[in-house]
Amino acid sequence: MTLLRKPWAWAWIAAVAVYAVTIAATAGASAAGLAQAAFTFAAFSVIVGLGQMFVITLGPGNVDLSIPATMTLAGTVALKFMDGADDRAVAGLAVALGIGAGVGLLNYALIKALRIPPIIATLALSFIVQSTAIWTNRGIRIKPPESLAAFSTGNLWGIPNLAIVAGLLTLAAWVLLERSAWGRRVTAIGQSPAAARRAGIAVDGVRLSTYVLCATLAGLCGFLLSCFSGGAALNMGAEYLLISIAVVVIGGSSVAGGNSNVPGIWGAALFLFLVVSMLNTYGFGAGPRMILTGIIIIAVILAASLRGRGAEGG
Amino acid sequence: MRLSPDLIRLAVPFLALAALLAGVFWLQPRAMSYTGLNLLFNLAVPIALATLAQMFIIAVNDLDLSMGAFVSFAACVTATFLHDTPVLGALILAASVAAYAALGVVIHLRGLPAIVVTLGMSFVWLGLAVMILPAPGGAAPAWLRALMTVRPPLLPMALAASILIALVAHLIIARSALGVLIRGVGGNERSVARAGWSVLRAKAAAYALAGLFGVLAGMALVGLTTSADANIALRYTLLSIAGVILGGGEFVGGRVSAVGAVVGALTLALAGSFLSFLRLSPDWQIGAQGAILILVLALRLGLDALERRRRGRA
């Protein structure tokens, strides 16, 4: 029963239940394929979700709205830089990560310099980043290098490579959040910035590194997504704004900050993908699919609020 | 002359709009006419209405991430049901306003995070919009088209309507008992409750007003564009938040200004036209809105600091 008390348990239970219902519709024929697809697509949500989780942990008002624009810019510029050449793959990755880190730095510079809520700073900057992406892209679709395309769509003993990458990042994020001094500081700031400052934590340094980490992960996600889908598209990040927030919250982390967990992000990411494929399998059109997705998100939040009011509310 | 911080707060958006307008006139003197202004502010009315809708939510310290999807939904209903079967259309729109009020009640009673609930609702509204209009289409009701294209004397429709809308919203939020109650909830929920007022009723009213203005935004949009599609107003979510902040609103504390919000919306609407006069590529249109947001916030910070220093010396 102690497992059920974990805040992340419900997202996993829901994911498994939806998986079972979907498999039942096809009499088990698609079990392996569906699992593979779910882990591949969940990997993207997990990578941005991990970054968003650290930002949300910092406390109320901390949300990074620039994730979609950062993904698009990083993917576009990296692919343009590599120009399909295999020997530039590593450098291209560095370009994508560098763009991410740069956006993160600018995000925090704006928050600090203008003393504005992070939502507004990241929103304003995302407009500029998105425009830069549109300007660099010019509607030309550049193919990723062969090696990267093969890597991002391939798998190792049946496990998608992307899921392995996301899994390793998840492990690192768990160690960072639960076992490192830095992670404890992030949580402390989320619970009370004033108390954290009095305790001698360099609040600005920790917040800065959190925003840089989040944007860097967004850059990585944009890089992988554009390699996976055979090119960068201007709207490729759009859906990840809502998803990055949804996986954190459905995964059982507190929206008010100061209380996050890593495993829930995987459960929620798998759950969100599987809900859509379940509704697809049962022949729902795009409209009803979206409506049900929305209702399910709200239902999960309601259920979470009924479960533990004191700790989760706010 | 002594300037109070509140006056500065209200003056900054006006200054930004005036500067932008001066820039446009300088680049293209012919814009300084009835027709020119009408073209410049063509889409300002729906943006202003959506910004006011967001303002009512921000006044109670919440944030609505579904505003764009909701305006799209209202536009789709207007272009189909309200055009074909006016009574049914009006009923659907009234029901959606009631749904907004119900959201406010649920969010308050269960202490749910508004960001996540509205995020879920954005899927619901979008799904409904897609079901109503799977492909772009529909038609504007004749009376609505006539209303939006009326040519009043002296001032173009877009500006005259904006002034009227700002005035009405100002009376609601700043001068009426309900408005005081709504801002009171944003300022200090507990003391409002202790004073014997119903916080629940205030939140329901704020959300209902947001729903009402969101519906009006959708209707105005269809009146201008004569048709609708499910994605017509998705950008309004972020634009409306930016407009409220541009107009001097704050995320917490019930500090909002209806006049400021409308001016903020006009500024954002003008930013796009300004670029085309500069002969800059439309790629930068979104980026310009972000840059203006940053500039205005920097300006406000600078004026605040100046004012504080002067007061310190006195």
XYZ file of C-alpha atoms in Angstrom:
628
model
C 0.000 0.000 0.000
C 2.928 2.340 0.561
C 3.502 2.369 -3.192
C 0.005 3.762 -3.726
C 0.777 6.653 -1.419
C 3.556 7.839 -3.699
C 2.387 10.910 -5.601
C 3.602 9.428 -8.874
C 1.793 6.093 -8.545
C -1.478 7.308 -10.064
C 0.025 8.460 -13.334
C 1.601 5.009 -13.798
C -1.591 3.179 -12.858
C -3.538 5.304 -15.326
C -0.942 4.679 -18.065
C -1.038 0.911 -17.547
C -4.849 0.889 -17.473
C -5.112 2.867 -20.705
C -2.500 0.579 -22.290
C -4.527 -2.495 -21.309
C -7.759 -1.040 -22.684
C -6.075 -0.162 -25.968
C -4.507 -3.593 -26.334
C -7.861 -5.202 -25.603
C -9.358 -3.467 -28.639
C -6.875 -5.148 -30.971
C -6.856 -8.447 -29.072
C -3.193 -7.997 -28.165
C -1.965 -7.792 -31.746
C -0.266 -4.431 -31.323
C 1.087 -4.846 -27.785
C 4.795 -4.523 -28.615
C 4.382 -1.908 -31.342
C 2.205 0.300 -29.166
C 4.636 0.092 -26.262
C 7.507 1.039 -28.564
C 5.630 3.996 -30.015
C 4.552 5.119 -26.554
C 8.115 5.053 -25.210
C 9.447 6.877 -28.280
C 6.966 9.734 -28.152
C 6.919 9.883 -24.348
C 10.701 10.412 -24.518
C 10.219 13.882 -26.055
C 7.648 14.867 -23.425
C 9.904 13.541 -20.670
C 12.952 15.526 -21.822
C 11.102 18.865 -21.781
C 9.053 17.778 -18.764
C 12.187 17.249 -16.650
C 13.339 20.802 -17.326
C 9.902 22.252 -16.677
C 9.723 20.225 -13.441
C 12.846 21.879 -12.014
C 11.486 25.306 -12.989
C 8.052 24.626 -11.476
C 9.736 23.344 -8.308
C 11.115 26.863 -7.788
C 7.692 28.015 -6.615
C 4.566 29.901 -7.718
C 4.920 31.901 -10.914
C 7.874 29.876 -12.145
C 6.949 28.386 -15.508
C 9.035 28.381 -18.667
C 6.799 29.364 -21.587
C 9.708 29.585 -24.025
C 10.157 25.807 -24.379
C 8.350 25.468 -27.774
C 10.213 28.391 -29.341
C 13.542 27.141 -27.993
C 12.879 23.670 -29.392
C 12.083 25.115 -32.809
C 15.083 27.433 -32.918
C 17.518 24.772 -31.692
C 16.228 22.196 -34.172
C 16.209 24.633 -37.090
C 19.658 26.102 -36.535
C 21.298 22.761 -35.697
C 19.967 21.132 -38.857
C 21.009 24.097 -40.945
C 24.474 23.967 -39.398
C 24.896 20.224 -40.019
C 23.433 20.456 -43.520
C 23.068 16.692 -43.644
C 26.769 16.030 -43.030
C 27.434 13.096 -40.708
C 30.777 14.415 -39.468
C 29.051 17.471 -38.044
C 26.617 15.517 -35.898
C 28.393 16.141 -32.585
C 28.977 19.804 -33.385
C 25.314 20.118 -34.351
C 24.283 18.714 -30.988
C 26.554 21.248 -29.311
C 24.910 24.045 -31.337
C 21.440 22.939 -30.205
C 22.497 22.698 -26.557
C 24.274 26.046 -26.805
C 21.170 27.747 -28.179
C 19.143 26.257 -25.359
C 21.599 27.417 -22.716
C 21.700 30.865 -24.312
C 17.912 31.202 -24.204
C 17.955 30.080 -20.571
C 20.540 32.712 -19.694
C 18.530 35.427 -21.449
C 15.362 34.239 -19.698
C 16.880 34.688 -16.297
C 18.599 37.926 -17.270
C 15.159 39.340 -18.156
C 13.547 38.037 -14.975
C 16.289 39.611 -12.902
C 16.856 42.851 -14.805
C 13.196 43.806 -15.221
C 12.039 42.244 -11.936
C 9.133 40.624 -13.750
C 7.416 37.285 -13.151
C 9.141 34.426 -15.037
C 5.932 33.743 -16.982
C 6.113 37.170 -18.615
C 9.871 37.102 -19.161
C 9.845 33.686 -20.833
C 6.714 34.645 -22.803
C 8.249 37.855 -24.156
C 11.516 36.137 -25.008
C 9.708 33.226 -26.660
C 8.131 35.679 -29.137
C 11.596 36.859 -30.142
C 13.054 33.337 -30.256
C 10.134 32.146 -32.386
C 10.641 35.029 -34.811
C 14.345 34.211 -35.030
C 13.421 30.619 -35.847
C 11.001 31.738 -38.565
C 13.679 34.024 -39.974
C 16.387 31.314 -40.059
C 14.078 28.594 -41.309
C 12.655 30.344 -44.377
C 10.415 27.368 -45.016
C 13.283 25.216 -46.180
C 13.289 21.727 -44.806
C 16.841 20.449 -44.343
C 17.257 16.732 -43.787
C 19.182 15.555 -40.715
C 22.455 13.614 -41.218
C 21.887 9.915 -41.970
C 23.544 8.759 -38.775
C 21.329 10.933 -36.578
C 18.159 10.003 -38.425
C 19.038 6.338 -38.027
C 19.895 6.760 -34.351
C 16.729 8.648 -33.438
C 14.426 6.167 -35.148
C 16.400 3.048 -34.174
C 16.306 0.836 -31.136
C 18.524 -1.317 -28.980
C 17.152 -4.803 -28.204
C 13.691 -3.473 -28.926
C 14.008 -0.407 -26.711
C 13.854 2.845 -28.719
C 17.143 4.759 -28.573
C 15.262 7.937 -27.684
C 13.680 6.219 -24.690
C 17.163 5.162 -23.548
C 18.403 8.751 -23.838
C 15.379 10.056 -21.948
C 15.783 7.260 -19.389
C 19.394 8.203 -18.687
C 18.395 11.863 -18.372
C 15.605 10.849 -15.992
C 18.092 8.988 -13.842
C 20.375 12.004 -13.797
C 17.445 14.281 -12.953
C 16.411 11.998 -10.105
C 19.912 12.060 -8.644
C 20.019 15.849 -9.085
C 16.655 16.430 -7.423
C 16.748 13.863 -4.629
C 20.415 13.299 -3.889
C 22.334 16.461 -4.768
C 22.720 19.609 -2.720
C 21.628 21.616 -5.764
C 18.311 19.741 -5.986
C 17.659 20.222 -2.282
C 18.284 23.932 -2.772
C 15.806 24.099 -5.671
C 13.178 22.435 -3.483
C 13.983 24.717 -0.548
C 13.558 27.828 -2.694
C 10.216 26.501 -3.893
C 9.013 26.017 -0.340
C 10.113 29.440 0.840
C 12.472 31.751 -1.028
C 12.881 33.941 2.047
C 13.815 31.022 4.295
C 16.157 29.674 1.621
C 17.937 33.006 1.404
C 18.288 33.222 5.194
C 19.697 29.710 5.175
C 22.516 31.023 3.034
C 21.454 29.575 -0.305
C 22.578 31.560 -3.318
C 19.017 31.886 -4.580
C 19.904 33.725 -7.781
C 22.585 31.244 -8.765
C 20.280 28.284 -8.236
C 17.404 29.894 -10.129
C 19.692 30.901 -12.987
C 21.065 27.366 -13.326
C 17.518 25.959 -13.242
C 16.356 28.123 -16.134
C 19.515 27.314 -18.101
C 19.014 23.586 -17.471
C 15.376 23.758 -18.583
C 16.143 25.624 -21.799
C 19.109 23.353 -22.569
C 16.853 20.304 -22.287
C 14.370 22.057 -24.596
C 17.214 22.582 -27.070
C 18.134 18.888 -26.863
C 14.487 17.895 -27.349
C 14.183 20.140 -30.402
C 17.369 18.602 -31.823
C 16.189 15.024 -31.312
C 12.659 15.751 -32.529
C 13.860 17.328 -35.770
C 16.246 14.405 -36.386
C 13.465 11.947 -35.617
C 10.901 13.576 -37.896
C 13.311 14.158 -40.796
C 13.586 17.926 -40.496
C 12.678 20.922 -38.380
C 9.235 22.459 -38.726
C 8.220 25.862 -37.396
C 5.312 24.531 -35.401
C 7.084 21.456 -34.101
C 7.345 22.756 -30.538
C 3.798 24.090 -30.275
C 2.168 21.200 -28.475
C 5.040 20.850 -25.997
C 4.085 24.008 -24.096
C 1.003 22.371 -22.624
C 2.536 18.899 -22.502
C 5.604 20.027 -20.549
C 3.376 21.509 -17.841
C 0.835 18.681 -17.950
C 3.365 15.860 -17.439
C 4.788 17.582 -14.380
C 1.416 18.139 -12.753
C -0.223 14.841 -13.722
C 2.973 13.145 -12.535
C 2.125 14.255 -9.016
C 4.478 17.216 -8.584
C 2.962 20.222 -6.845
C 2.107 23.146 -9.158
C 2.825 25.435 -6.242
C 6.430 24.227 -6.275
C 8.699 22.869 -3.573
C 7.489 19.292 -3.915
C 8.370 17.433 -7.098
C 9.076 13.907 -8.170
C 10.786 12.456 -11.213
C 9.140 9.034 -11.850
C 5.697 10.608 -12.281
C 6.875 12.438 -15.402
C 7.369 9.131 -17.236
C 3.998 7.831 -16.072
C 2.252 11.016 -17.183
C 4.070 11.199 -20.525
C 3.171 7.580 -21.352
C -0.374 8.189 -20.137
C -0.903 11.265 -22.330
C 0.353 9.468 -25.449
C -1.615 6.304 -24.710
C -4.874 8.191 -24.129
C -4.638 9.624 -27.622
C -3.827 6.264 -29.198
C -6.594 4.563 -27.202
C -9.142 7.083 -28.487
C -7.688 6.607 -31.983
C -8.030 2.842 -31.725
C -11.642 3.178 -30.707
C -12.280 5.348 -33.747
C -12.726 8.753 -32.146
C -12.164 11.750 -34.415
C -9.796 14.628 -33.658
C -12.461 16.703 -31.881
C -13.748 14.155 -29.364
C -10.153 13.009 -28.811
C -9.117 16.481 -27.700
C -12.222 16.936 -25.556
C -11.601 13.650 -23.748
C -7.897 14.478 -23.304
C -8.892 17.743 -21.654
C -11.489 16.133 -19.430
C -9.008 13.459 -18.367
C -6.376 16.079 -17.446
C -8.923 17.915 -15.296
C -10.164 14.655 -13.763
C -6.618 13.679 -12.779
C -6.076 17.076 -11.116
C -9.415 16.769 -9.308
C -8.541 13.271 -8.125
C -5.172 14.520 -6.900
C -6.847 17.309 -4.944
C -9.244 14.847 -3.292
C -6.330 12.584 -2.350
C -4.179 14.911 -0.294
C -5.445 18.413 0.148
C -2.927 19.827 2.590
C 0.224 18.955 0.708
C -1.039 19.285 -2.831
C -3.385 22.260 -2.689
C -2.547 25.775 -3.692
C 4.394 67.943 -10.951
C 4.401 64.859 -8.797
C 3.555 61.596 -10.377
C 2.127 58.813 -8.294
C 3.349 55.297 -9.106
C -0.185 54.393 -10.155
C -0.258 57.244 -12.650
C 3.107 56.155 -14.066
C 1.774 52.640 -14.362
C -1.138 53.892 -16.450
C 0.928 56.400 -18.417
C 3.499 53.892 -19.660
C 1.160 51.927 -21.960
C -0.198 55.193 -23.383
C 3.363 56.390 -24.001
C 4.232 53.133 -25.750
C 1.159 53.329 -27.968
C 1.800 57.001 -28.772
C 5.445 56.317 -29.633
C 4.504 53.432 -31.891
C 1.774 55.470 -33.568
C 4.162 58.397 -34.058
C 6.628 56.019 -35.683
C 3.991 54.742 -38.088
C 2.860 58.258 -39.019
C 6.438 59.366 -39.544
C 7.118 56.452 -41.871
C 3.807 56.720 -43.673
C 2.030 60.081 -43.248
C -0.915 58.786 -45.262
C -1.764 56.441 -42.380
C -2.810 59.547 -40.481
C -6.347 59.372 -41.812
C -9.680 57.770 -41.067
C -9.091 54.866 -43.445
C -5.451 54.528 -42.424
C -6.288 54.198 -38.734
C -9.075 51.798 -39.548
C -6.615 49.535 -41.349
C -3.933 49.858 -38.670
C -6.239 48.799 -35.853
C -8.288 46.385 -37.930
C -8.046 43.386 -35.594
C -7.699 45.384 -32.386
C -11.255 44.943 -31.101
C -11.220 41.130 -30.670
C -7.723 41.287 -29.146
C -8.871 44.001 -26.739
C -11.917 41.960 -25.705
C -9.824 38.829 -25.167
C -7.310 40.842 -23.139
C -10.113 42.146 -20.910
C -11.370 38.581 -20.464
C -7.891 37.548 -19.319
C -7.808 40.608 -17.051
C -10.809 39.416 -15.039
C -9.045 36.089 -14.409
C -5.741 37.747 -13.498
C -7.652 40.066 -11.127
C -8.389 37.050 -8.894
C -4.731 35.866 -9.112
C -5.436 33.112 -11.635
C -4.247 32.667 -15.201
C -6.283 31.377 -18.140
C -4.285 29.279 -20.600
C -7.416 28.401 -22.576
C -8.368 31.919 -23.697
C -7.245 31.449 -27.314
C -9.013 28.109 -27.643
C -12.153 29.557 -26.040
C -12.249 32.560 -28.387
C -11.781 30.161 -31.319
C -14.683 28.077 -30.022
C -16.901 31.160 -29.648
C -15.934 32.251 -33.165
C -16.857 28.829 -34.568
C -20.240 28.894 -32.807
C -20.864 32.424 -34.093
C -20.026 31.520 -37.679
C -22.234 28.439 -37.663
C -25.029 28.179 -35.086
C -25.496 31.902 -34.472
C -25.698 32.420 -38.238
C -27.973 29.475 -39.070
C -30.127 29.174 -35.939
C -29.668 32.364 -33.886
C -31.608 31.150 -30.836
C -29.627 27.930 -30.520
C -26.401 29.830 -31.138
C -27.182 32.336 -28.383
C -28.045 29.459 -26.030
C -24.715 27.715 -26.719
C -22.783 30.928 -26.113
C -24.726 31.573 -22.895
C -24.011 28.006 -21.778
C -20.293 28.498 -22.405
C -20.328 31.611 -20.193
C -22.063 29.510 -17.520
C -19.369 26.866 -17.986
C -16.743 29.515 -17.249
C -18.554 30.498 -14.049
C -18.718 26.809 -13.078
C -14.963 26.521 -13.672
C -14.397 29.389 -11.268
C -16.530 27.626 -8.657
C -14.720 24.288 -9.044
C -11.281 25.922 -9.004
C -12.139 27.795 -5.825
C -13.939 24.999 -3.956
C -11.265 22.382 -4.598
C -8.321 24.768 -4.459
C -7.203 23.624 -7.910
C -4.400 25.323 -9.830
C -6.141 27.470 -12.469
C -3.222 27.087 -14.879
C -3.706 23.348 -15.103
C -7.505 23.368 -15.173
C -7.594 25.942 -17.963
C -4.865 23.990 -19.738
C -7.180 20.990 -19.725
C -10.091 23.178 -20.796
C -8.070 24.454 -23.760
C -8.173 20.910 -25.161
C -11.929 20.768 -24.546
C -12.683 24.104 -26.266
C -10.411 23.277 -29.168
C -11.974 19.836 -29.538
C -15.460 21.356 -29.597
C -14.324 23.945 -32.145
C -12.863 21.230 -34.387
C -16.122 19.280 -34.161
C -18.190 22.348 -35.107
C -15.911 23.420 -37.963
C -13.575 20.626 -39.123
C -12.482 22.881 -41.993
C -12.389 26.707 -42.152
C -15.772 28.067 -43.110
C -19.051 29.366 -41.769
C -20.435 32.842 -42.237
C -20.856 35.920 -40.078
C -24.426 36.846 -39.102
C -25.403 39.859 -41.219
C -26.097 42.123 -38.234
C -22.703 41.315 -36.719
C -20.930 42.031 -39.994
C -22.806 45.320 -40.252
C -21.916 46.240 -36.671
C -18.201 45.539 -37.107
C -17.937 47.428 -40.397
C -20.000 50.463 -39.407
C -18.239 53.758 -40.128
C -18.967 56.170 -37.270
C -18.102 59.864 -37.786
C -14.742 61.231 -36.553
C -13.251 58.008 -35.207
C -12.826 54.682 -37.028
C -14.895 51.796 -35.699
C -11.929 49.962 -34.174
C -10.907 52.943 -32.038
C -14.438 54.021 -31.126
C -15.304 50.472 -30.091
C -12.063 50.126 -28.118
C -12.804 53.285 -26.160
C -16.352 52.138 -25.462
C -15.199 48.669 -24.402
C -12.486 50.125 -22.148
C -15.043 52.411 -20.538
C -17.528 49.615 -19.843
C -14.841 47.293 -18.487
C -13.433 50.136 -16.374
C -16.860 50.758 -14.839
C -17.173 47.041 -14.028
C -13.746 46.423 -12.549
C -12.895 49.801 -11.001
C -16.192 51.448 -10.140
C -18.755 48.760 -9.379
C -19.180 46.945 -6.071
C -18.579 43.655 -7.849
C -15.318 44.948 -9.327
C -14.076 46.009 -5.897
C -14.958 42.564 -4.564
C -13.132 40.809 -7.428
C -9.999 42.888 -6.963
C -10.316 42.386 -3.220
C -10.164 38.634 -3.690
C -6.998 39.128 -5.722
C -5.565 41.402 -3.048
C -6.378 39.444 0.056
C -8.792 36.570 -0.185
C -8.864 35.900 3.539
C -9.766 39.414 4.579
C -12.551 39.513 1.984
C -13.954 36.322 3.486
C -13.550 37.643 7.047
C -15.428 40.804 6.086
C -18.395 38.602 5.315
C -18.225 38.611 1.545
C -18.535 35.476 -0.515
C -15.196 34.695 -2.164
C -16.938 31.929 -4.089
C -19.401 34.357 -5.627
C -16.643 36.801 -6.530
C -14.597 34.106 -8.274
C -17.646 32.791 -10.114
C -18.457 36.346 -11.232
C -14.869 37.001 -12.386
C -14.846 33.804 -14.427
C -18.307 34.520 -15.852
C -17.166 37.994 -16.923
C -14.107 36.420 -18.536
C -16.375 34.001 -20.384
C -18.626 36.831 -21.506
C -15.756 38.945 -22.855
C -14.228 35.841 -24.463
C -17.528 35.193 -26.286
C -17.658 38.833 -27.389
C -14.069 38.537 -28.681
C -15.017 35.516 -30.772
C -18.096 37.267 -32.142
C -16.141 40.426 -32.992
C -13.488 38.343 -34.726
C -16.060 36.629 -36.945
C -17.703 39.984 -37.675
C -14.346 41.159 -39.075
C -13.132 38.028 -40.847
C -16.611 36.823 -41.990
C -15.634 33.185 -41.427
C -14.003 31.093 -38.733
C -11.815 28.079 -38.159
C -10.843 26.119 -35.091
C -7.347 27.625 -34.878
C -8.374 31.194 -35.643
C -7.531 32.703 -32.248
C -5.015 30.321 -30.645
C -2.448 33.120 -30.439
C -4.818 35.088 -28.191
C -3.850 33.081 -25.109
C -0.368 34.540 -24.970
C -1.357 37.888 -26.536
C -4.041 38.450 -23.894
C -1.616 37.768 -21.035
C 0.940 40.084 -22.615
C -1.736 42.774 -23.106
C -2.786 42.740 -19.453
C 0.812 43.007 -18.224
C 1.618 45.654 -20.834
C -1.336 47.647 -19.530
C 0.055 47.754 -16.015
C -1.572 44.648 -14.553
C 0.159 42.387 -12.044
C -0.147 38.632 -11.675
C -0.905 38.867 -7.980
C -2.628 41.351 -5.768
C -5.706 42.141 -7.838
C -3.840 45.021 -9.483
C -5.342 45.381 -12.941
C -6.445 48.231 -15.167
C -9.133 47.889 -17.826
C -8.059 51.011 -19.703
C -4.435 49.891 -19.544
C -5.353 46.423 -20.801
C -7.146 47.846 -23.856
C -4.231 50.187 -24.590
C -1.869 47.223 -24.193
C -3.936 45.226 -26.666
C -3.950 48.129 -29.154
C -0.173 48.400 -28.832
C 0.283 44.710 -29.591
C -2.121 44.955 -32.533
C -0.201 47.937 -33.885
C 3.190 46.247 -33.485
C 2.494 44.072 -36.504
C 1.507 46.952 -38.787
C 4.475 48.997 -37.611
C 6.867 46.396 -38.974
C 5.324 46.350 -42.410
C 5.811 50.129 -42.525
C 9.462 49.650 -41.617
C 9.615 47.234 -44.561
C 10.888 44.592 -42.195
C 10.048 41.023 -42.977
C 6.790 39.800 -41.411
C 8.932 37.039 -39.914
C 9.668 39.464 -37.105
C 6.071 40.364 -36.312
C 5.812 38.078 -33.279
C 9.308 39.067 -32.230
C 8.374 42.751 -32.317
C 5.524 42.087 -29.905
C 7.980 40.425 -27.548
C 10.466 43.272 -27.897
C 7.777 45.889 -27.213
C 6.690 43.973 -24.131
C 10.268 43.961 -22.833
C 10.794 47.650 -23.662
C 7.593 48.746 -21.931
C 8.423 46.749 -18.804
C 11.923 48.242 -18.793
C 10.439 51.724 -19.201
C 8.080 51.154 -16.297
C 10.918 49.917 -14.114
C 13.000 52.956 -15.013
C 10.188 55.428 -14.251
C 9.412 53.663 -10.981
C 13.046 53.894 -9.915
C 13.208 57.561 -10.899
C 10.085 58.320 -8.918
C 11.371 56.439 -5.875
C 14.649 58.315 -5.940
C 12.842 61.657 -6.151
C 10.621 60.770 -3.264
C 13.651 59.658 -1.232
C 15.224 63.081 -1.738
C 12.101 65.048 -0.840
